[in-house]
C-alpha cells in the first residue's frame, strides 16, 4: 500500500499559510489515507481534553456511513473533530481512565480498492498515520464494549444527529424530529439507534448502562478555535470572497440567478473545496426579501439589487459571507442612499466588537454609534429614514445577547454557554434593513474572529463601499475572460 507522505506543503498548512493550504503530496497519486489538514497532534490534543472532561468515563463515537450512490464520502463533524479519520463506518473508544484511544476500522476490501484506490485499514500503518494507539478490526468493537460493561463505566455518546456537508445543529435536529413524528416514516436517527445498540451491549442483568450526552463537551471545545482551525476558516472565507467578487464582475442584466450561483461553484472547486457550506443564496430584486431564498431561477433585471450569500465546505470548515450589488453595475440614487445608511449602521455594529465583554455590551456601544449615524445622515427619501430608524429601534428595544451566529465546522456552528467573547471565537454579523411593504431587503455579512486586542474581519477584503462595488462591477468578468476567474483578491 502506498504510504501517505506528510511533507512541506502540509507543514505550511499547519503554520497557517493560506496560499498553500491543503496541497497534498501523494507519491504516485491517489487520495490520502489520512487527512493532512491538521497533524495527528491536533486531534490527539482534542482527545486529551475529552479524557479530562469525562474523567473515569468512556467516549464512544461512530463515523458516518458510506453515501448511497456515487457521492464522495464525507465524515461527520464530531467524529472528524476527534480523529481526522475519513473512512466509512469507523468506530472509536476514548477511555478517560486508561488515557487511551482505540479506533476500529473495516478490514481491507481488495475489490473496492481495485476500483477506488486504497483506504485506511487496521494495523500499524494506520496507527502511525493517525497517532492513535490501537487501530483494530471493526469486528472487535463489540468485545471491547462488553469489557467496558463489565466495569460499569459511564459511556458518553453524541446524541444530536450527525452533521455532514451543508448541515447545522438546528436543521439536523429539526429533520430528526420531523422524521420521528412522521406517521409514514418514524425512523430513529443513526445516533439514537447507535445509543440503543450500545445500551443493550453494555448493560448487565443487574445494571443498565449509564449513558450521557457527549455533544455538550465537544460543543464547548469547538466554540473556541485553535490557530490551525483559524487558518482553515480564514481560507474558507478567502475562497468565499473570491467567489462573491467574481459574481459581482460577472453579473449582467439578463443573466439568471443560477448562472451567478455557478460562478461560486466553479471558484469553490477551483480552490479544492470538498463541497458547499450551504445552498447558494443568490437573490435578485424582491427575491432577497426571503432571507434563505435559493430558487435561483429568476432573471436579473436592470434595476435589481442582487444578494449573494455563498461559501464552501473547505476540508470540514466553513465561512459565511454576503454582499449586495446592482445587477446593472451602478446603484440608483435611492439604492445608494439606502445601502449607504445601512452600511454605516452595519459598521457601527462591527467597530464595537471587542474581546472580554458580553455581546450585550457590544450592542450597547453599537446603539450609541447608530444613533449618531441616523442623526447626521443626509436622508433624501422619507422611507429610507423610516427604515433606518426602525433598524436602530430594533436594537434599542430587543433583549439581545447575540451578535450573529457562530461559524466553524458548520455554517451555523455549535454553541455552548460562555461568559464573554474570547480570542478564537468566530461568528458572523448580518443584520438586515428592510422596507417590508415594498419587499426591499438589504443585508451584508462578514466573518469575524475575536483576537486578543480586538477583532479581525476575515472577509474585509471583499468590497462594501458603493464606489468600490461599482469599480469591481466594471471589471471584466469570468465569462468575458473565457472562464478564467482570478485567484487572488
Short mmCIF file of C-alpha atoms in Angstrom, two decimals, residues 68-463:
data_model
loop_
_atom_site.label_atom_id
_atom_site.label_comp_id
_atom_site.label_asym_id
_atom_site.label_seq_id
_atom_site.Cartn_x
_atom_site.Cartn_y
_atom_site.Cartn_z
CA UNK A 68 -25.79 5.78 -1.33
CA UNK A 69 -24.89 6.36 -4.95
CA UNK A 70 -21.75 7.79 -6.49
CA UNK A 71 -21.07 10.52 -3.97
CA UNK A 72 -17.76 11.25 -2.31
CA UNK A 73 -17.51 10.17 1.28
CA UNK A 74 -17.56 12.87 3.93
CA UNK A 75 -17.03 12.11 7.60
CA UNK A 76 -19.42 13.51 10.21
CA UNK A 77 -18.12 16.52 12.09
CA UNK A 78 -17.89 15.19 15.64
CA UNK A 79 -16.01 12.07 14.57
CA UNK A 80 -13.65 14.01 12.31
CA UNK A 81 -13.05 16.61 15.03
CA UNK A 82 -11.64 13.93 17.36
CA UNK A 83 -9.90 11.62 14.89
CA UNK A 84 -9.33 13.13 11.44
CA UNK A 85 -10.30 9.72 10.04
CA UNK A 86 -12.16 9.77 6.71
CA UNK A 87 -13.35 6.22 6.12
CA UNK A 88 -16.90 4.96 6.44
CA UNK A 89 -18.34 3.09 9.42
CA UNK A 90 -15.35 3.73 11.66
CA UNK A 91 -15.80 3.50 15.43
CA UNK A 92 -13.71 4.92 18.24
CA UNK A 93 -13.42 4.42 22.01
CA UNK A 94 -11.73 7.12 24.08
CA UNK A 95 -11.01 5.81 27.59
CA UNK A 96 -10.79 8.54 30.22
CA UNK A 97 -9.38 6.21 32.88
CA UNK A 98 -6.74 4.45 30.80
CA UNK A 99 -5.98 7.60 28.76
CA UNK A 100 -6.07 5.58 25.54
CA UNK A 101 -7.87 5.73 22.22
CA UNK A 102 -8.85 2.69 20.16
CA UNK A 103 -10.01 3.07 16.57
CA UNK A 104 -11.98 0.32 14.84
CA UNK A 105 -11.93 0.11 11.04
CA UNK A 106 -13.28 -2.25 8.44
CA UNK A 107 -10.73 -4.72 7.11
CA UNK A 108 -9.25 -4.37 3.65
CA UNK A 109 -11.71 -4.78 0.77
CA UNK A 110 -9.43 -5.66 -2.14
CA UNK A 111 -12.20 -5.49 -4.71
CA UNK A 112 -13.16 -1.96 -3.63
CA UNK A 113 -9.52 -0.89 -3.57
CA UNK A 114 -9.00 -2.12 -7.12
CA UNK A 115 -11.88 0.14 -8.13
CA UNK A 116 -11.39 3.25 -5.98
CA UNK A 117 -7.90 3.06 -4.51
CA UNK A 118 -6.64 2.22 -1.01
CA UNK A 119 -8.22 3.45 2.22
CA UNK A 120 -7.15 3.34 5.84
CA UNK A 121 -7.38 -0.17 7.33
CA UNK A 122 -6.48 -1.69 10.72
CA UNK A 123 -2.82 -2.12 11.56
CA UNK A 124 0.48 -0.45 12.27
CA UNK A 125 0.35 1.93 9.31
CA UNK A 126 -2.99 3.35 10.48
CA UNK A 127 -1.61 3.75 14.00
CA UNK A 128 1.37 5.68 12.64
CA UNK A 129 -0.64 7.94 10.37
CA UNK A 130 -3.41 8.77 12.85
CA UNK A 131 -1.36 8.85 16.05
CA UNK A 132 -3.98 6.61 17.66
CA UNK A 133 -2.51 3.93 19.95
CA UNK A 134 -4.55 0.99 18.67
CA UNK A 135 -6.32 0.54 15.33
CA UNK A 136 -8.22 -2.74 15.32
CA UNK A 137 -10.66 -4.55 13.04
CA UNK A 138 -14.24 -3.35 13.42
CA UNK A 139 -15.32 -6.85 14.41
CA UNK A 140 -13.56 -6.39 17.75
CA UNK A 141 -15.64 -3.38 18.79
CA UNK A 142 -18.40 -5.46 20.36
CA UNK A 143 -15.97 -7.31 22.62
CA UNK A 144 -14.32 -4.08 23.70
CA UNK A 145 -17.69 -2.59 24.54
CA UNK A 146 -18.70 -5.68 26.51
CA UNK A 147 -15.49 -5.46 28.55
CA UNK A 148 -16.30 -1.88 29.47
CA UNK A 149 -19.77 -3.00 30.50
CA UNK A 150 -18.29 -5.41 32.99
CA UNK A 151 -16.53 -2.48 34.61
CA UNK A 152 -19.77 -0.49 34.89
CA UNK A 153 -18.24 2.57 33.18
CA UNK A 154 -20.23 5.66 32.23
CA UNK A 155 -20.46 5.93 28.45
CA UNK A 156 -20.54 9.28 26.62
CA UNK A 157 -22.06 9.23 23.12
CA UNK A 158 -23.15 12.03 20.74
CA UNK A 159 -26.93 12.40 20.90
CA UNK A 160 -27.50 15.01 18.21
CA UNK A 161 -27.90 13.70 14.67
CA UNK A 162 -24.67 13.76 12.71
CA UNK A 163 -23.68 16.78 10.65
CA UNK A 164 -22.25 16.08 7.23
CA UNK A 165 -21.84 18.67 4.48
CA UNK A 166 -24.07 21.78 4.43
CA UNK A 167 -25.66 20.88 7.77
CA UNK A 168 -26.19 22.77 11.01
CA UNK A 169 -27.16 21.66 14.53
CA UNK A 170 -30.55 23.26 14.05
CA UNK A 171 -31.50 21.63 10.78
CA UNK A 172 -30.27 18.13 11.64
CA UNK A 173 -32.25 18.30 14.89
CA UNK A 174 -35.35 19.52 13.10
CA UNK A 175 -35.03 16.79 10.48
CA UNK A 176 -34.69 14.14 13.19
CA UNK A 177 -37.79 15.37 14.99
CA UNK A 178 -39.88 15.59 11.82
CA UNK A 179 -38.81 12.12 10.69
CA UNK A 180 -39.63 10.57 14.05
CA UNK A 181 -43.03 12.30 14.19
CA UNK A 182 -43.96 11.38 10.62
CA UNK A 183 -46.53 8.53 10.79
CA UNK A 184 -45.33 7.30 7.40
CA UNK A 185 -41.69 7.30 8.42
CA UNK A 186 -40.85 7.25 12.13
CA UNK A 187 -37.19 6.26 11.81
CA UNK A 188 -34.71 6.89 14.59
CA UNK A 189 -31.60 8.87 13.77
CA UNK A 190 -28.36 6.87 13.38
CA UNK A 191 -27.27 8.30 16.72
CA UNK A 192 -30.43 7.20 18.54
CA UNK A 193 -30.18 3.73 17.01
CA UNK A 194 -26.49 3.53 17.94
CA UNK A 195 -27.26 4.54 21.52
CA UNK A 196 -29.86 1.77 21.73
CA UNK A 197 -27.39 -0.82 20.41
CA UNK A 198 -24.65 0.34 22.78
CA UNK A 199 -27.04 0.35 25.73
CA UNK A 200 -28.06 -3.25 25.03
CA UNK A 201 -24.48 -4.39 24.59
CA UNK A 202 -23.15 -2.53 27.62
CA UNK A 203 -25.95 -3.29 30.09
CA UNK A 204 -25.74 -6.12 32.59
CA UNK A 205 -28.70 -8.03 34.06
CA UNK A 206 -28.31 -6.28 37.38
CA UNK A 207 -27.49 -2.81 36.00
CA UNK A 208 -28.38 -0.79 32.92
CA UNK A 209 -25.57 1.04 31.17
CA UNK A 210 -25.16 4.67 32.18
CA UNK A 211 -25.13 6.77 29.00
CA UNK A 212 -24.58 10.51 28.85
CA UNK A 213 -24.50 13.08 26.05
CA UNK A 214 -21.04 13.84 24.68
CA UNK A 215 -22.21 16.74 22.50
CA UNK A 216 -22.09 19.49 25.17
CA UNK A 217 -18.44 18.64 25.88
CA UNK A 218 -17.45 18.74 22.20
CA UNK A 219 -19.55 21.84 21.53
CA UNK A 220 -17.76 23.76 24.29
CA UNK A 221 -14.41 22.68 22.84
CA UNK A 222 -15.42 23.73 19.33
CA UNK A 223 -16.59 27.19 20.44
CA UNK A 224 -13.00 28.49 20.62
CA UNK A 225 -10.87 27.66 17.59
CA UNK A 226 -7.22 26.67 17.62
CA UNK A 227 -4.69 28.58 15.47
CA UNK A 228 -4.80 25.79 12.87
CA UNK A 229 -8.60 25.90 12.73
CA UNK A 230 -8.48 29.68 12.35
CA UNK A 231 -6.16 29.31 9.35
CA UNK A 232 -8.60 26.92 7.67
CA UNK A 233 -11.66 29.11 8.30
CA UNK A 234 -9.69 32.11 7.04
CA UNK A 235 -9.02 30.21 3.80
CA UNK A 236 -12.69 29.20 3.50
CA UNK A 237 -13.51 32.89 3.92
CA UNK A 238 -10.99 33.89 1.26
CA UNK A 239 -12.49 31.43 -1.21
CA UNK A 240 -16.00 32.69 -0.45
CA UNK A 241 -14.84 36.26 -1.00
CA UNK A 242 -13.22 35.38 -4.32
CA UNK A 243 -16.49 33.82 -5.48
CA UNK A 244 -18.51 36.88 -4.47
CA UNK A 245 -16.10 39.25 -6.20
CA UNK A 246 -16.22 37.14 -9.35
CA UNK A 247 -20.03 37.17 -9.22
CA UNK A 248 -20.03 40.98 -8.98
CA UNK A 249 -17.72 41.21 -12.01
CA UNK A 250 -19.78 38.71 -13.98
CA UNK A 251 -23.32 39.88 -13.19
CA UNK A 252 -25.26 41.48 -16.03
CA UNK A 253 -28.97 42.18 -16.62
CA UNK A 254 -30.46 39.25 -18.49
CA UNK A 255 -28.41 36.63 -16.64
CA UNK A 256 -30.13 34.15 -14.36
CA UNK A 257 -29.51 33.64 -10.67
CA UNK A 258 -28.35 30.10 -11.31
CA UNK A 259 -25.60 31.39 -13.60
CA UNK A 260 -24.20 33.50 -10.75
CA UNK A 261 -24.52 30.54 -8.41
CA UNK A 262 -22.43 28.55 -10.88
CA UNK A 263 -19.68 31.16 -10.56
CA UNK A 264 -19.42 30.25 -6.88
CA UNK A 265 -19.46 26.54 -7.62
CA UNK A 266 -16.57 26.98 -10.06
CA UNK A 267 -14.46 29.09 -7.72
CA UNK A 268 -15.03 26.72 -4.80
CA UNK A 269 -13.98 23.68 -6.79
CA UNK A 270 -11.04 25.53 -8.33
CA UNK A 271 -9.68 26.11 -4.82
CA UNK A 272 -10.15 22.48 -3.74
CA UNK A 273 -13.27 22.84 -1.61
CA UNK A 274 -14.92 19.49 -0.91
CA UNK A 275 -18.42 20.89 -1.25
CA UNK A 276 -20.71 23.75 -0.25
CA UNK A 277 -21.32 25.06 3.25
CA UNK A 278 -24.99 25.73 2.42
CA UNK A 279 -27.13 26.13 -0.66
CA UNK A 280 -26.32 29.25 -2.65
CA UNK A 281 -28.42 32.26 -1.68
CA UNK A 282 -28.46 34.23 -4.92
CA UNK A 283 -31.46 36.54 -4.89
CA UNK A 284 -32.26 39.23 -7.41
CA UNK A 285 -34.64 42.10 -6.65
CA UNK A 286 -37.58 41.23 -4.42
CA UNK A 287 -36.40 37.63 -4.03
CA UNK A 288 -33.92 38.94 -1.44
CA UNK A 289 -36.82 39.57 0.95
CA UNK A 290 -36.75 35.83 1.65
CA UNK A 291 -33.54 35.57 3.74
CA UNK A 292 -32.86 31.95 2.72
CA UNK A 293 -34.18 32.12 -0.84
CA UNK A 294 -32.42 29.57 -3.05
CA UNK A 295 -34.74 29.05 -6.02
CA UNK A 296 -32.14 30.61 -8.36
CA UNK A 297 -34.49 30.70 -11.36
CA UNK A 298 -35.12 34.43 -11.78
CA UNK A 299 -33.54 36.69 -14.36
CA UNK A 300 -31.58 39.74 -13.29
CA UNK A 301 -33.31 42.96 -14.31
CA UNK A 302 -31.57 46.34 -14.75
CA UNK A 303 -32.94 47.88 -11.53
CA UNK A 304 -32.31 44.86 -9.29
CA UNK A 305 -30.08 44.69 -6.29
CA UNK A 306 -28.61 41.20 -6.07
CA UNK A 307 -27.89 39.43 -2.79
CA UNK A 308 -25.04 36.89 -2.96
CA UNK A 309 -24.50 34.69 0.10
CA UNK A 310 -22.45 31.57 -0.58
CA UNK A 311 -19.45 29.78 0.95
CA UNK A 312 -17.58 26.48 0.58
CA UNK A 313 -17.13 23.45 2.79
CA UNK A 314 -13.37 23.62 2.85
CA UNK A 315 -11.97 20.46 4.42
CA UNK A 316 -14.61 20.30 7.14
CA UNK A 317 -14.65 24.03 7.89
CA UNK A 318 -16.89 26.78 6.56
CA UNK A 319 -17.44 30.50 6.43
CA UNK A 320 -20.40 32.76 5.66
CA UNK A 321 -20.09 35.98 3.65
CA UNK A 322 -22.75 38.12 1.95
CA UNK A 323 -22.62 41.11 -0.37
CA UNK A 324 -25.27 43.06 -2.31
CA UNK A 325 -24.65 44.78 -5.62
CA UNK A 326 -26.61 46.29 -8.51
CA UNK A 327 -27.24 43.96 -11.44
CA UNK A 328 -26.53 46.81 -13.84
CA UNK A 329 -23.24 47.66 -12.16
CA UNK A 330 -24.39 51.02 -10.77
CA UNK A 331 -26.63 51.93 -7.83
CA UNK A 332 -29.64 54.14 -8.45
CA UNK A 333 -29.70 57.25 -6.22
CA UNK A 334 -32.34 55.68 -3.96
CA UNK A 335 -30.44 52.38 -3.75
CA UNK A 336 -27.21 54.22 -2.93
CA UNK A 337 -28.88 56.20 -0.13
CA UNK A 338 -30.50 53.14 1.39
CA UNK A 339 -27.40 50.98 1.02
CA UNK A 340 -25.06 53.65 2.39
CA UNK A 341 -27.03 54.37 5.57
CA UNK A 342 -27.36 50.63 6.14
CA UNK A 343 -23.61 50.22 5.65
CA UNK A 344 -22.86 52.94 8.22
CA UNK A 345 -25.19 51.28 10.74
CA UNK A 346 -23.59 47.92 9.98
CA UNK A 347 -20.13 49.39 10.53
CA UNK A 348 -21.29 50.87 13.83
CA UNK A 349 -22.01 47.34 14.98
CA UNK A 350 -18.79 45.86 13.63
CA UNK A 351 -16.49 48.50 15.10
CA UNK A 352 -17.99 47.97 18.55
CA UNK A 353 -16.83 44.33 18.71
CA UNK A 354 -14.05 43.59 21.19
CA UNK A 355 -12.90 40.72 23.44
CA UNK A 356 -13.63 40.04 27.10
CA UNK A 357 -17.10 41.60 27.09
CA UNK A 358 -20.54 40.15 26.51
CA UNK A 359 -22.45 40.71 23.27
CA UNK A 360 -24.85 42.90 25.26
CA UNK A 361 -22.01 45.34 25.97
CA UNK A 362 -21.05 45.40 22.29
CA UNK A 363 -24.64 46.08 21.28
CA UNK A 364 -24.99 48.89 23.81
CA UNK A 365 -21.95 50.63 22.35
CA UNK A 366 -23.15 49.98 18.81
CA UNK A 367 -26.54 51.52 19.56
CA UNK A 368 -24.91 54.80 20.60
CA UNK A 369 -22.98 54.88 17.31
CA UNK A 370 -26.10 54.00 15.31
CA UNK A 371 -27.98 56.90 16.85
CA UNK A 372 -25.17 59.21 15.77
CA UNK A 373 -25.36 57.82 12.23
CA UNK A 374 -29.10 58.45 11.86
CA UNK A 375 -28.78 61.90 13.42
CA UNK A 376 -26.08 63.04 10.99
CA UNK A 377 -27.02 61.18 7.78
CA UNK A 378 -28.30 63.27 4.87
CA UNK A 379 -31.58 61.48 4.14
CA UNK A 380 -33.41 62.34 0.94
CA UNK A 381 -36.08 59.65 0.97
CA UNK A 382 -38.52 59.56 3.94
CA UNK A 383 -38.99 55.80 3.59
CA UNK A 384 -35.23 55.25 3.87
CA UNK A 385 -35.15 57.37 7.03
CA UNK A 386 -38.03 55.34 8.47
CA UNK A 387 -36.31 52.05 7.63
CA UNK A 388 -33.08 53.22 9.29
CA UNK A 389 -34.92 54.39 12.39
CA UNK A 390 -36.71 51.02 12.64
CA UNK A 391 -33.36 49.27 12.32
CA UNK A 392 -31.93 51.26 15.23
CA UNK A 393 -35.09 50.88 17.28
CA UNK A 394 -34.85 47.09 17.00
CA UNK A 395 -31.52 47.29 18.83
CA UNK A 396 -32.93 49.61 21.48
CA UNK A 397 -36.00 47.55 22.34
CA UNK A 398 -34.85 43.97 21.89
CA UNK A 399 -33.36 41.92 24.69
CA UNK A 400 -30.37 40.98 22.57
CA UNK A 401 -27.37 38.98 23.70
CA UNK A 402 -26.19 37.74 20.33
CA UNK A 403 -24.28 39.42 17.54
CA UNK A 404 -24.95 36.82 14.86
CA UNK A 405 -24.20 33.12 14.53
CA UNK A 406 -21.07 31.07 15.17
CA UNK A 407 -19.07 29.64 12.28
CA UNK A 408 -16.66 26.72 12.20
CA UNK A 409 -17.28 23.17 11.09
CA UNK A 410 -20.89 24.12 10.42
CA UNK A 411 -22.11 27.38 8.94
CA UNK A 412 -24.38 27.94 11.93
CA UNK A 413 -21.89 26.29 14.22
CA UNK A 414 -22.40 24.65 17.59
CA UNK A 415 -22.77 26.79 20.67
CA UNK A 416 -22.22 26.40 24.40
CA UNK A 417 -22.56 28.62 27.49
CA UNK A 418 -19.92 31.34 27.72
CA UNK A 419 -19.31 34.43 29.86
CA UNK A 420 -17.68 36.77 27.35
CA UNK A 421 -16.24 36.95 23.85
CA UNK A 422 -12.83 35.28 23.88
CA UNK A 423 -9.96 35.18 21.37
CA UNK A 424 -10.52 32.33 18.96
CA UNK A 425 -14.30 32.69 18.82
CA UNK A 426 -15.63 33.11 15.29
CA UNK A 427 -19.03 34.37 14.18
CA UNK A 428 -20.80 36.46 11.56
CA UNK A 429 -22.81 39.64 11.79
CA UNK A 430 -25.70 40.02 9.32
CA UNK A 431 -28.40 42.48 10.42
CA UNK A 432 -30.89 43.44 7.72
CA UNK A 433 -32.54 46.74 6.84
CA UNK A 434 -35.99 46.25 5.34
CA UNK A 435 -38.95 48.05 3.84
CA UNK A 436 -41.46 45.19 4.10
CA UNK A 437 -44.30 46.82 2.16
CA UNK A 438 -42.04 47.12 -0.89
CA UNK A 439 -40.21 43.83 -0.31
CA UNK A 440 -36.92 45.69 -0.03
CA UNK A 441 -34.21 43.89 1.93
CA UNK A 442 -30.58 44.95 2.35
CA UNK A 443 -28.04 42.76 4.13
CA UNK A 444 -24.29 42.30 4.38
CA UNK A 445 -22.43 39.60 6.27
CA UNK A 446 -18.84 39.27 7.38
CA UNK A 447 -16.83 36.56 9.13
CA UNK A 448 -15.43 37.88 12.42
CA UNK A 449 -12.59 36.45 14.51
CA UNK A 450 -12.15 37.67 18.09
CA UNK A 451 -8.48 38.45 18.76
CA UNK A 452 -6.56 39.33 21.91
CA UNK A 453 -6.91 43.06 21.33
CA UNK A 454 -9.97 43.37 19.12
CA UNK A 455 -11.32 41.53 16.11
CA UNK A 456 -10.34 40.56 12.58
CA UNK A 457 -12.81 40.94 9.76
CA UNK A 458 -11.63 37.95 7.73
CA UNK A 459 -13.82 38.92 4.77
CA UNK A 460 -12.87 42.60 4.89
CA UNK A 461 -11.07 42.37 1.53
CA UNK A 462 -14.43 41.98 -0.24
CA UNK A 463 -15.63 45.49 -1.17
#
